DNA sequence: AGTATTATTGGCGAAATGGCCAAGCATGTC
DNA sequence: GACATGCTTGGCCATTTCGCCAATAATACT
């Protein structure tokens, strides 16, 4: 494997890792509705505010969100409005493939991944 | 947050976590071409075969792949042919949003996530 | 049976992650 | 200035992840 490929895979893995936490997924979903301050997100998540703040820092460093200061508040805003949609796709795809796998197990052959981006 | 939501987020995070490793992403990409045995994947990854075997076990447990025994070989096969496509989307979306973020920084408002599932 | 090949599992150490507490910083209010 | 509010950072600990080594299992070949 060449180095460019390695970097590409590292980057992708890093993006996925950023999203791979329940609290961060919830944050993303909530920010898809509208920007929110840390306190609001903290209430929804039910964790310590310092924990949520760190989750937000992770999302920010990865480029998923940005923050705008408003007085003592930090309003966090999603920079890419379609993230949950992608996660949706993965999940739906997996579900579809579960039944597909069952069919394959029964002896049929896979035709072509029909569970695409719809 | 209710318990059903919590479970849903847990499941999604778990799926993403499974994919969030460079070696596992490479495995997925290679298996999109055709099934491969562990040795073949190991050579491409350049890690110890025991490490690769464990990565495959992770993917298998999550339902992304299955293995068929062929003599002393284990051929791994992708159960969902469209995974890389989703990752592609996230990455492209992020790239698109980077420039979008730049515009937002410059004072414009976000219209609606135009970087969708294309 | 004996040996080689292929893959999996257990174990250990190094590193990363996640969570809360304590402390600190920035802004607003009195 | 003093105090309150909202948020962030540093620190510590528990847990998880990752990678290699050693050992084991399963199959093929002689």
PDB file of C-alpha atoms (C1' of nucleotides) in Angstrom, chain D:
ATOM      1  C1'  DG D   1     -14.270  45.617  42.032  1.00  0.00           C
ATOM      2  C1'  DA D   2     -17.153  41.649  43.344  1.00  0.00           C
ATOM      3  C1'  DC D   3     -20.074  38.116  41.979  1.00  0.00           C
ATOM      4  C1'  DA D   4     -22.707  34.962  38.899  1.00  0.00           C
ATOM      5  C1'  DT D   5     -23.031  32.402  34.657  1.00  0.00           C
ATOM      6  C1'  DG D   6     -21.335  29.658  30.827  1.00  0.00           C
ATOM      7  C1'  DC D   7     -17.731  27.252  29.083  1.00  0.00           C
ATOM      8  C1'  DT D   8     -13.031  25.212  28.684  1.00  0.00           C
ATOM      9  C1'  DT D   9      -8.810  22.983  30.298  1.00  0.00           C
ATOM     10  C1'  DG D  10      -5.848  20.013  33.189  1.00  0.00           C
ATOM     11  C1'  DG D  11      -5.651  16.068  35.928  1.00  0.00           C
ATOM     12  C1'  DC D  12      -6.618  11.611  37.303  1.00  0.00           C
ATOM     13  C1'  DC D  13      -8.545   7.000  36.902  1.00  0.00           C
ATOM     14  C1'  DA D  14     -11.089   3.181  34.662  1.00  0.00           C
ATOM     15  C1'  DT D  15     -11.853   1.111  30.444  1.00  0.00           C
ATOM     16  C1'  DT D  16     -10.987   0.018  25.789  1.00  0.00           C
ATOM     17  C1'  DT D  17      -8.221  -0.563  21.729  1.00  0.00           C
ATOM     18  C1'  DC D  18      -4.303  -2.092  19.214  1.00  0.00           C
ATOM     19  C1'  DG D  19      -0.442  -4.796  17.896  1.00  0.00           C
ATOM     20  C1'  DC D  20       2.753  -8.426  18.364  1.00  0.00           C
ATOM     21  C1'  DC D  21       4.137 -13.014  20.360  1.00  0.00           C
ATOM     22  C1'  DA D  22       3.114 -17.654  21.761  1.00  0.00           C
ATOM     23  C1'  DA D  23       0.099 -21.282  21.548  1.00  0.00           C
ATOM     24  C1'  DT D  24      -3.632 -23.778  19.447  1.00  0.00           C
ATOM     25  C1'  DA D  25      -6.818 -25.568  15.849  1.00  0.00           C
ATOM     26  C1'  DA D  26      -7.906 -27.188  11.325  1.00  0.00           C
ATOM     27  C1'  DT D  27      -6.808 -28.834   6.941  1.00  0.00           C
ATOM     28  C1'  DA D  28      -3.619 -30.609   3.242  1.00  0.00           C
ATOM     29  C1'  DC D  29       0.239 -33.272   1.767  1.00  0.00           C
ATOM     30  C1'  DT D  30       3.692 -36.991   2.007  1.00  0.00           C
TER      31       DT D  30
END
